[in-house]
């Protein structure tokens, strides 16, 4: 038997033969004329052969281990390109690079052919991908459950500075080489219809849902390859189709459109990923997606459980289900329905299982992101589920009455059903009432979940509310994306760190070592050059790598305050032109961000940044000191070249609004210094790297609340601070070549007459000060490089391996697979 727990065994000759075989037989290409794209597909397929074998092997080991698995339910998995990363996990990067070189090809060119599978919006989806990687790296039995969207997050381009959205067909016409269909796992899912009561042969009454519509769930597996351990776990994505391909009778009658209607409607369910980050749009199709996802996944878990020879009653002993935000909450009533109506369990037995199976992660406090669904809509689409939700709520209200007798106010607050003109089902309340653990995603956020969002629930269910600070996978976010820095680290501290990131601390002993500093700085410089070359080639903007590369990359949202960054840029522009004594080290401000298509102000901010960029990049009076680059179509593969090139990491959300952030961790790990507010995981990053190695500014959570309570007046700041006034006024005059004047005035209006809801003006002065400190400190390169080394060295805590261990120990209670 081959020994496990090592890197994959590899036979170069047979690998090359397999690539050629796929090129010819799978993709019908001639060896002599095949394009890089077809070679990439063939290489992907040849590698997928290895991982699919290991996936089946791992499934058997999980079944034999007879221990608990976690099922990670998420509407989003922002996995990014798989091929390069999978090569790292297989431990075959060098060997495959050699093998394809012998075929006359360059591996890096082939890897560029892969389109990012953008099956997520932002941090929440990327976190799910990092978590899957860390589960596999540590061999914890796990399945990721998601949707097989035909189109991922829209592709973004700019026309005259405006965001344009195009469909993202992430799968090539030839298919995605890493995915395999699992037809034996396909499922049927009902919708609509009614509920009836019947009496069984034992004389017991039961409820039965008679759906009016049936959909089919097609199972696709993507391999999650454990880091150099040969275990492979599935990311199982459901595609929706109609059970019958088309209506033959209608077709024969000549009604060609009518004949396809059911198939079209079913196809729409998994057609697109909803492009909203931190925002709930409340669309019927979205609820349908959520239910379709949950119904397929719950059915799959139960099938597996029974197939492994277990009784239904022992479900929670073998399966935990983690709800990634409230998006898959409908899984709770779905599991109740299956246990009550299909397995004929009593309410108490079913509830015992459900409330020991589910756990829920909250990722936001923003009211507009907390999902609610109209009771009428749920009643129509899922009539049986609504009954079950009512019963859960009834029992919850009994508990509330027992704890706070006669207190209707607490009842109104905790109720799953919100009263009002149209009654709404609050998914977060349903989650807290039905799960055994609820967690926030950074220490500060988890405190606010307890203090502000669910204080009474915390009293009612002591200990249920917990914290698990987010993390990022060091394999993709250092080893893969920054190969030179990785090599330097390995040279100094050995090669174990990608699986034990806390070992990086040993690097801090070299922080004052001149030789090491030089090498560290040289690598940063080369990474800046790599990115500058990309920008020159793709955006036709020349960047000087001696400038400070100042990076803000994340979804565009008012609370993330890209417009605060913009105001600072305008202030520099103003000073460079008007203050002859002003001196600054050259800076390049780099943005990348998608705005939700329906988020008008976010789009205006993109437009404004683009217009300011056009001007400053071409204004000779600035002598090249100020450059602004807005990189279109932000995605994982772009993050992989921007992050290693960053000197400064902008994490400038209004305190209390960013639950955690994870880009902050990636940038610090790659040696960028954070300029940030005391928000989300910035607080913990500061704790780790120390006050001297981070630039903290701005109001604290309590200050924000106090200022708002006192009656915040942005005009006062505008009038009193001449630099702020000059910067805002630049939004108003004809300094920039603006065709859409409304976009500029909307931003100005939002900040002044609109009341500046995210306190941009209140934080401006302190933000400018922090930037002035950055400017001064960057000029002392020895000190600066020392700080960047310490950032890399001291952020080991933010490995998603540690986050997963926290979940495993405190929530999921899993055992790693035996070797
Ligand atoms: C996001 C938060 C981020 C956090 C990620 C992952 C949602 C609803 N929330 O701060 O805004 O890092 O979740 O936890 O997308």
Short mmCIF file of N, CA, C and O in Angstrom, two decimals, residues 477-575:
data_model
loop_
_atom_site.label_atom_id
_atom_site.label_comp_id
_atom_site.label_asym_id
_atom_site.label_seq_id
_atom_site.Cartn_x
_atom_site.Cartn_y
_atom_site.Cartn_z
N UNK A 477 -2.29 32.55 0.14
CA UNK A 477 -2.03 33.98 0.38
C UNK A 477 -0.60 34.30 0.79
O UNK A 477 -0.28 35.41 1.15
N UNK A 478 0.28 33.29 0.77
CA UNK A 478 1.70 33.60 0.90
C UNK A 478 2.50 32.66 0.00
O UNK A 478 3.13 33.08 -0.95
N UNK A 479 2.38 31.37 0.27
CA UNK A 479 3.23 30.44 -0.47
C UNK A 479 3.00 30.55 -1.98
O UNK A 479 3.95 30.63 -2.76
N UNK A 480 1.76 30.57 -2.41
CA UNK A 480 1.48 30.59 -3.84
C UNK A 480 1.63 31.99 -4.44
O UNK A 480 2.24 32.16 -5.48
N UNK A 481 1.09 33.02 -3.76
CA UNK A 481 1.05 34.33 -4.41
C UNK A 481 2.37 35.09 -4.25
O UNK A 481 2.62 36.04 -4.98
N UNK A 482 3.21 34.68 -3.33
CA UNK A 482 4.47 35.41 -3.11
C UNK A 482 5.63 34.40 -3.02
O UNK A 482 6.23 34.22 -1.96
N UNK A 483 5.94 33.77 -4.16
CA UNK A 483 6.91 32.67 -4.12
C UNK A 483 8.30 33.09 -3.63
O UNK A 483 8.97 32.31 -2.93
N UNK A 484 8.71 34.31 -3.95
CA UNK A 484 10.07 34.72 -3.52
C UNK A 484 10.15 34.90 -2.02
O UNK A 484 11.11 34.46 -1.38
N UNK A 485 9.14 35.57 -1.46
CA UNK A 485 9.15 35.76 -0.01
C UNK A 485 9.05 34.40 0.69
O UNK A 485 9.71 34.15 1.71
N UNK A 486 8.25 33.51 0.12
CA UNK A 486 8.10 32.17 0.70
C UNK A 486 9.45 31.45 0.72
O UNK A 486 9.80 30.81 1.72
N UNK A 487 10.18 31.58 -0.38
CA UNK A 487 11.48 30.91 -0.45
C UNK A 487 12.43 31.48 0.60
O UNK A 487 13.16 30.74 1.27
N UNK A 488 12.41 32.81 0.76
CA UNK A 488 13.29 33.44 1.76
C UNK A 488 12.93 32.94 3.17
O UNK A 488 13.80 32.61 3.98
N UNK A 489 11.64 32.88 3.44
CA UNK A 489 11.21 32.44 4.77
C UNK A 489 11.65 30.98 5.01
O UNK A 489 12.19 30.64 6.06
N UNK A 490 11.42 30.14 3.99
CA UNK A 490 11.79 28.73 4.14
C UNK A 490 13.29 28.56 4.36
O UNK A 490 13.73 27.70 5.12
N UNK A 491 14.05 29.41 3.67
CA UNK A 491 15.50 29.35 3.83
C UNK A 491 15.89 29.62 5.29
O UNK A 491 16.80 29.02 5.84
N UNK A 492 15.15 30.50 5.93
CA UNK A 492 15.49 30.89 7.30
C UNK A 492 14.90 29.99 8.37
O UNK A 492 15.54 29.73 9.38
N UNK A 493 13.65 29.56 8.17
CA UNK A 493 13.00 28.84 9.28
C UNK A 493 12.48 27.45 8.89
O UNK A 493 11.73 26.83 9.63
N UNK A 494 12.88 26.99 7.71
CA UNK A 494 12.42 25.66 7.30
C UNK A 494 11.10 25.73 6.54
O UNK A 494 10.54 26.82 6.37
N UNK A 495 10.62 24.58 6.10
CA UNK A 495 9.52 24.56 5.14
C UNK A 495 8.18 24.16 5.76
O UNK A 495 7.22 23.92 5.04
N UNK A 496 8.12 24.10 7.06
CA UNK A 496 6.88 23.66 7.70
C UNK A 496 5.83 24.76 7.86
O UNK A 496 4.67 24.50 8.13
N UNK A 497 6.27 26.03 7.76
CA UNK A 497 5.39 27.14 8.12
C UNK A 497 4.06 27.19 7.37
O UNK A 497 3.07 27.63 7.95
N UNK A 498 3.96 26.75 6.08
CA UNK A 498 2.64 26.89 5.44
C UNK A 498 1.54 26.09 6.15
O UNK A 498 0.36 26.38 6.00
N UNK A 499 1.93 25.10 6.93
CA UNK A 499 0.92 24.35 7.69
C UNK A 499 0.95 24.74 9.18
O UNK A 499 0.15 24.23 9.96
N UNK A 500 1.86 25.63 9.55
CA UNK A 500 2.00 26.05 10.96
C UNK A 500 2.41 27.52 10.98
O UNK A 500 3.56 27.85 11.28
N UNK A 501 1.49 28.37 10.66
CA UNK A 501 1.87 29.76 10.38
C UNK A 501 2.44 30.47 11.60
O UNK A 501 3.19 31.44 11.46
N UNK A 502 2.10 29.98 12.80
CA UNK A 502 2.64 30.63 14.00
C UNK A 502 4.18 30.57 14.00
O UNK A 502 4.84 31.41 14.63
N UNK A 503 4.75 29.62 13.25
CA UNK A 503 6.22 29.54 13.18
C UNK A 503 6.87 30.79 12.58
O UNK A 503 8.06 31.03 12.78
N UNK A 504 6.08 31.58 11.86
CA UNK A 504 6.65 32.79 11.25
C UNK A 504 7.25 33.73 12.28
O UNK A 504 8.10 34.56 11.96
N UNK A 505 6.79 33.60 13.50
CA UNK A 505 7.30 34.48 14.55
C UNK A 505 8.83 34.45 14.59
O UNK A 505 9.47 35.46 14.91
N UNK A 506 9.39 33.31 14.25
CA UNK A 506 10.85 33.18 14.28
C UNK A 506 11.54 34.15 13.33
O UNK A 506 12.73 34.46 13.48
N UNK A 507 10.79 34.65 12.35
CA UNK A 507 11.36 35.63 11.41
C UNK A 507 11.69 36.94 12.12
O UNK A 507 12.57 37.69 11.68
N UNK A 508 10.99 37.22 13.22
CA UNK A 508 11.20 38.53 13.85
C UNK A 508 12.64 38.69 14.34
O UNK A 508 13.14 39.81 14.44
N UNK A 509 13.33 37.57 14.60
CA UNK A 509 14.73 37.70 15.02
C UNK A 509 15.62 38.33 13.94
O UNK A 509 16.72 38.78 14.23
N UNK A 510 15.12 38.34 12.69
CA UNK A 510 15.92 38.94 11.60
C UNK A 510 15.50 40.37 11.27
O UNK A 510 16.00 40.97 10.33
N UNK A 511 14.56 40.90 12.07
CA UNK A 511 14.01 42.22 11.72
C UNK A 511 15.08 43.31 11.71
O UNK A 511 14.97 44.28 10.96
N UNK A 512 16.12 43.14 12.52
CA UNK A 512 17.18 44.16 12.55
C UNK A 512 18.42 43.75 11.76
O UNK A 512 19.44 44.45 11.78
N UNK A 513 18.34 42.62 11.10
CA UNK A 513 19.49 42.09 10.36
C UNK A 513 19.55 42.77 8.98
O UNK A 513 18.66 42.59 8.15
N UNK A 514 20.60 43.57 8.78
CA UNK A 514 20.66 44.40 7.57
C UNK A 514 20.56 43.57 6.29
O UNK A 514 19.86 43.92 5.35
N UNK A 515 21.28 42.46 6.29
CA UNK A 515 21.27 41.60 5.10
C UNK A 515 19.85 41.11 4.80
O UNK A 515 19.36 41.15 3.67
N UNK A 516 19.19 40.65 5.84
CA UNK A 516 17.82 40.13 5.68
C UNK A 516 16.88 41.25 5.24
O UNK A 516 16.06 41.07 4.34
N UNK A 517 17.04 42.41 5.86
CA UNK A 517 16.21 43.56 5.48
C UNK A 517 16.35 43.86 4.00
O UNK A 517 15.36 44.11 3.30
N UNK A 518 17.61 43.82 3.53
CA UNK A 518 17.83 44.12 2.11
C UNK A 518 17.11 43.11 1.22
O UNK A 518 16.48 43.47 0.23
N UNK A 519 17.21 41.85 1.60
CA UNK A 519 16.57 40.82 0.76
C UNK A 519 15.06 40.95 0.80
O UNK A 519 14.36 40.81 -0.21
N UNK A 520 14.54 41.22 2.00
CA UNK A 520 13.09 41.39 2.17
C UNK A 520 12.60 42.55 1.30
O UNK A 520 11.60 42.44 0.57
N UNK A 521 13.35 43.67 1.38
CA UNK A 521 12.96 44.86 0.62
C UNK A 521 13.08 44.62 -0.88
O UNK A 521 12.25 45.08 -1.67
N UNK A 522 14.10 43.89 -1.27
CA UNK A 522 14.30 43.60 -2.69
C UNK A 522 13.12 42.79 -3.25
O UNK A 522 12.65 43.02 -4.36
N UNK A 523 12.64 41.86 -2.45
CA UNK A 523 11.50 41.04 -2.89
C UNK A 523 10.25 41.91 -3.03
O UNK A 523 9.51 41.81 -4.02
N UNK A 524 10.04 42.79 -2.07
CA UNK A 524 8.89 43.72 -2.19
C UNK A 524 9.00 44.53 -3.49
O UNK A 524 8.04 44.68 -4.23
N UNK A 525 10.20 44.98 -3.74
CA UNK A 525 10.42 45.78 -4.94
C UNK A 525 10.09 44.98 -6.20
O UNK A 525 9.46 45.48 -7.13
N UNK A 526 10.53 43.73 -6.23
CA UNK A 526 10.26 42.91 -7.41
C UNK A 526 8.77 42.62 -7.56
O UNK A 526 8.24 42.57 -8.67
N UNK A 527 8.09 42.44 -6.42
CA UNK A 527 6.64 42.24 -6.50
C UNK A 527 5.94 43.51 -6.98
O UNK A 527 4.94 43.43 -7.70
N UNK A 528 6.47 44.66 -6.59
CA UNK A 528 5.91 45.91 -7.08
C UNK A 528 6.13 46.02 -8.59
O UNK A 528 5.25 46.45 -9.33
N UNK A 529 7.32 45.59 -9.02
CA UNK A 529 7.61 45.63 -10.46
C UNK A 529 6.68 44.70 -11.23
O UNK A 529 6.18 45.05 -12.29
N UNK A 530 6.45 43.51 -10.67
CA UNK A 530 5.56 42.54 -11.33
C UNK A 530 4.19 43.19 -11.54
O UNK A 530 3.58 43.10 -12.61
N UNK A 531 3.69 43.86 -10.51
CA UNK A 531 2.38 44.50 -10.62
C UNK A 531 2.45 45.71 -11.57
O UNK A 531 1.54 45.91 -12.39
N UNK A 532 3.52 46.48 -11.46
CA UNK A 532 3.66 47.66 -12.34
C UNK A 532 3.68 47.22 -13.80
O UNK A 532 3.08 47.87 -14.66
N UNK A 533 4.33 46.11 -14.08
CA UNK A 533 4.35 45.60 -15.46
C UNK A 533 2.94 45.24 -15.91
O UNK A 533 2.54 45.49 -17.04
N UNK A 534 2.20 44.62 -14.99
CA UNK A 534 0.82 44.24 -15.32
C UNK A 534 0.01 45.49 -15.64
O UNK A 534 -0.75 45.53 -16.61
N UNK A 535 0.19 46.54 -14.83
CA UNK A 535 -0.57 47.78 -15.02
C UNK A 535 -0.17 48.44 -16.34
O UNK A 535 -1.03 48.91 -17.10
N UNK A 536 1.13 48.43 -16.63
CA UNK A 536 1.58 49.05 -17.88
C UNK A 536 0.97 48.32 -19.07
O UNK A 536 0.48 48.94 -20.02
N UNK A 537 0.96 47.00 -18.98
CA UNK A 537 0.47 46.23 -20.11
C UNK A 537 -1.05 46.32 -20.26
O UNK A 537 -1.57 46.45 -21.36
N UNK A 538 -1.75 46.27 -19.15
CA UNK A 538 -3.21 46.19 -19.23
C UNK A 538 -3.92 47.53 -19.14
O UNK A 538 -5.02 47.67 -19.65
N UNK A 539 -3.30 48.52 -18.47
CA UNK A 539 -4.01 49.78 -18.27
C UNK A 539 -3.26 50.96 -18.86
O UNK A 539 -3.73 52.10 -18.81
N UNK A 540 -2.07 50.67 -19.38
CA UNK A 540 -1.27 51.71 -20.02
C UNK A 540 -0.96 52.87 -19.07
O UNK A 540 -1.02 54.04 -19.46
N UNK A 541 -0.67 52.55 -17.83
CA UNK A 541 -0.23 53.58 -16.86
C UNK A 541 1.15 53.17 -16.37
O UNK A 541 1.36 52.00 -16.02
N UNK A 542 2.08 54.14 -16.37
CA UNK A 542 3.45 53.84 -15.89
C UNK A 542 3.55 54.10 -14.39
O UNK A 542 3.18 55.17 -13.93
N UNK A 543 4.05 53.14 -13.65
CA UNK A 543 4.21 53.32 -12.20
C UNK A 543 5.69 53.22 -11.85
O UNK A 543 6.42 52.41 -12.42
N UNK A 544 6.08 54.06 -10.89
CA UNK A 544 7.46 54.04 -10.40
C UNK A 544 7.49 53.22 -9.11
O UNK A 544 6.80 53.56 -8.14
N UNK A 545 8.31 52.19 -9.10
CA UNK A 545 8.29 51.31 -7.92
C UNK A 545 8.96 51.94 -6.70
O UNK A 545 8.95 51.37 -5.62
N UNK A 546 9.55 53.14 -6.87
CA UNK A 546 10.06 53.85 -5.69
C UNK A 546 8.92 54.53 -4.91
O UNK A 546 9.11 54.93 -3.76
N UNK A 547 7.79 54.68 -5.56
CA UNK A 547 6.65 55.30 -4.88
C UNK A 547 6.08 54.35 -3.83
O UNK A 547 6.32 53.14 -3.88
N UNK A 548 5.32 54.92 -2.90
CA UNK A 548 4.60 54.08 -1.92
C UNK A 548 3.37 53.52 -2.62
O UNK A 548 2.56 54.28 -3.15
N UNK A 549 3.23 52.20 -2.62
CA UNK A 549 2.04 51.57 -3.21
C UNK A 549 1.00 51.41 -2.10
O UNK A 549 1.16 50.61 -1.18
N UNK A 550 -0.05 52.21 -2.22
CA UNK A 550 -1.06 52.33 -1.16
C UNK A 550 -2.34 51.68 -1.68
O UNK A 550 -2.91 52.11 -2.68
N UNK A 551 -2.79 50.62 -1.03
CA UNK A 551 -3.78 49.73 -1.64
C UNK A 551 -5.09 49.66 -0.85
O UNK A 551 -5.09 49.41 0.36
N UNK A 552 -6.20 49.88 -1.56
CA UNK A 552 -7.52 49.58 -0.97
C UNK A 552 -8.27 48.68 -1.93
O UNK A 552 -8.73 49.11 -2.99
N UNK A 553 -8.40 47.41 -1.59
CA UNK A 553 -9.03 46.42 -2.47
C UNK A 553 -10.09 45.68 -1.67
O UNK A 553 -9.80 44.97 -0.72
N UNK A 554 -11.34 45.86 -2.06
CA UNK A 554 -12.47 45.27 -1.34
C UNK A 554 -13.73 45.73 -2.05
O UNK A 554 -13.67 46.59 -2.92
N UNK A 555 -14.89 45.17 -1.68
CA UNK A 555 -16.12 45.65 -2.28
C UNK A 555 -16.30 47.14 -2.02
O UNK A 555 -15.79 47.68 -1.03
N UNK A 556 -16.98 47.80 -2.96
CA UNK A 556 -17.23 49.23 -2.81
C UNK A 556 -18.46 49.40 -1.92
O UNK A 556 -19.53 48.90 -2.23
N UNK A 557 -18.27 50.05 -0.79
CA UNK A 557 -19.40 50.25 0.13
C UNK A 557 -19.13 51.52 0.92
O UNK A 557 -17.98 51.80 1.26
N UNK A 558 -20.19 52.25 1.21
CA UNK A 558 -19.98 53.49 1.98
C UNK A 558 -19.29 53.22 3.30
O UNK A 558 -18.45 53.98 3.74
N UNK A 559 -19.64 52.09 3.97
CA UNK A 559 -19.05 51.88 5.29
C UNK A 559 -17.56 51.56 5.20
O UNK A 559 -16.81 51.77 6.15
N UNK A 560 -17.10 51.09 4.04
CA UNK A 560 -15.67 50.80 3.87
C UNK A 560 -14.90 52.08 3.52
O UNK A 560 -13.68 52.11 3.55
N UNK A 561 -15.62 53.09 3.13
CA UNK A 561 -15.14 54.46 2.98
C UNK A 561 -14.04 54.67 1.94
O UNK A 561 -13.06 55.37 2.19
N UNK A 562 -14.23 54.10 0.76
CA UNK A 562 -13.34 54.46 -0.34
C UNK A 562 -13.37 55.97 -0.58
O UNK A 562 -12.41 56.55 -1.07
N UNK A 563 -14.49 56.62 -0.23
CA UNK A 563 -14.57 58.07 -0.46
C UNK A 563 -13.74 58.86 0.56
O UNK A 563 -13.34 59.99 0.27
N UNK A 564 -13.43 58.26 1.69
CA UNK A 564 -12.49 58.91 2.62
C UNK A 564 -11.09 58.90 1.99
O UNK A 564 -10.37 59.90 2.00
N UNK A 565 -10.74 57.76 1.42
CA UNK A 565 -9.47 57.64 0.70
C UNK A 565 -9.42 58.68 -0.44
O UNK A 565 -8.43 59.40 -0.60
N UNK A 566 -10.51 58.79 -1.17
CA UNK A 566 -10.58 59.76 -2.28
C UNK A 566 -10.37 61.19 -1.76
O UNK A 566 -9.63 61.98 -2.37
N UNK A 567 -11.01 61.53 -0.65
CA UNK A 567 -10.85 62.89 -0.11
C UNK A 567 -9.39 63.15 0.26
O UNK A 567 -8.87 64.25 0.06
N UNK A 568 -8.72 62.13 0.81
CA UNK A 568 -7.31 62.31 1.13
C UNK A 568 -6.50 62.57 -0.14
O UNK A 568 -5.62 63.43 -0.18
N UNK A 569 -6.80 61.81 -1.19
CA UNK A 569 -6.09 62.02 -2.47
C UNK A 569 -6.33 63.45 -2.96
O UNK A 569 -5.39 64.14 -3.39
N UNK A 570 -7.58 63.91 -2.85
CA UNK A 570 -7.88 65.28 -3.28
C UNK A 570 -7.12 66.29 -2.44
O UNK A 570 -6.67 67.33 -2.94
N UNK A 571 -6.95 65.97 -1.16
CA UNK A 571 -6.21 66.90 -0.29
C UNK A 571 -4.75 66.98 -0.72
O UNK A 571 -4.13 68.05 -0.69
N UNK A 572 -4.18 65.85 -1.14
CA UNK A 572 -2.79 65.86 -1.61
C UNK A 572 -2.68 66.66 -2.91
O UNK A 572 -1.74 67.45 -3.09
N UNK A 573 -3.62 66.44 -3.76
CA UNK A 573 -3.66 67.17 -5.04
C UNK A 573 -3.71 68.67 -4.76
O UNK A 573 -2.94 69.46 -5.32
N UNK A 574 -4.60 69.03 -3.85
CA UNK A 574 -4.74 70.44 -3.49
C UNK A 574 -3.43 71.01 -2.93
O UNK A 574 -2.98 72.09 -3.32
N UNK A 575 -2.82 70.26 -2.03
CA UNK A 575 -1.60 70.78 -1.41
C UNK A 575 -0.45 70.86 -2.42
O UNK A 575 0.32 71.82 -2.40
#
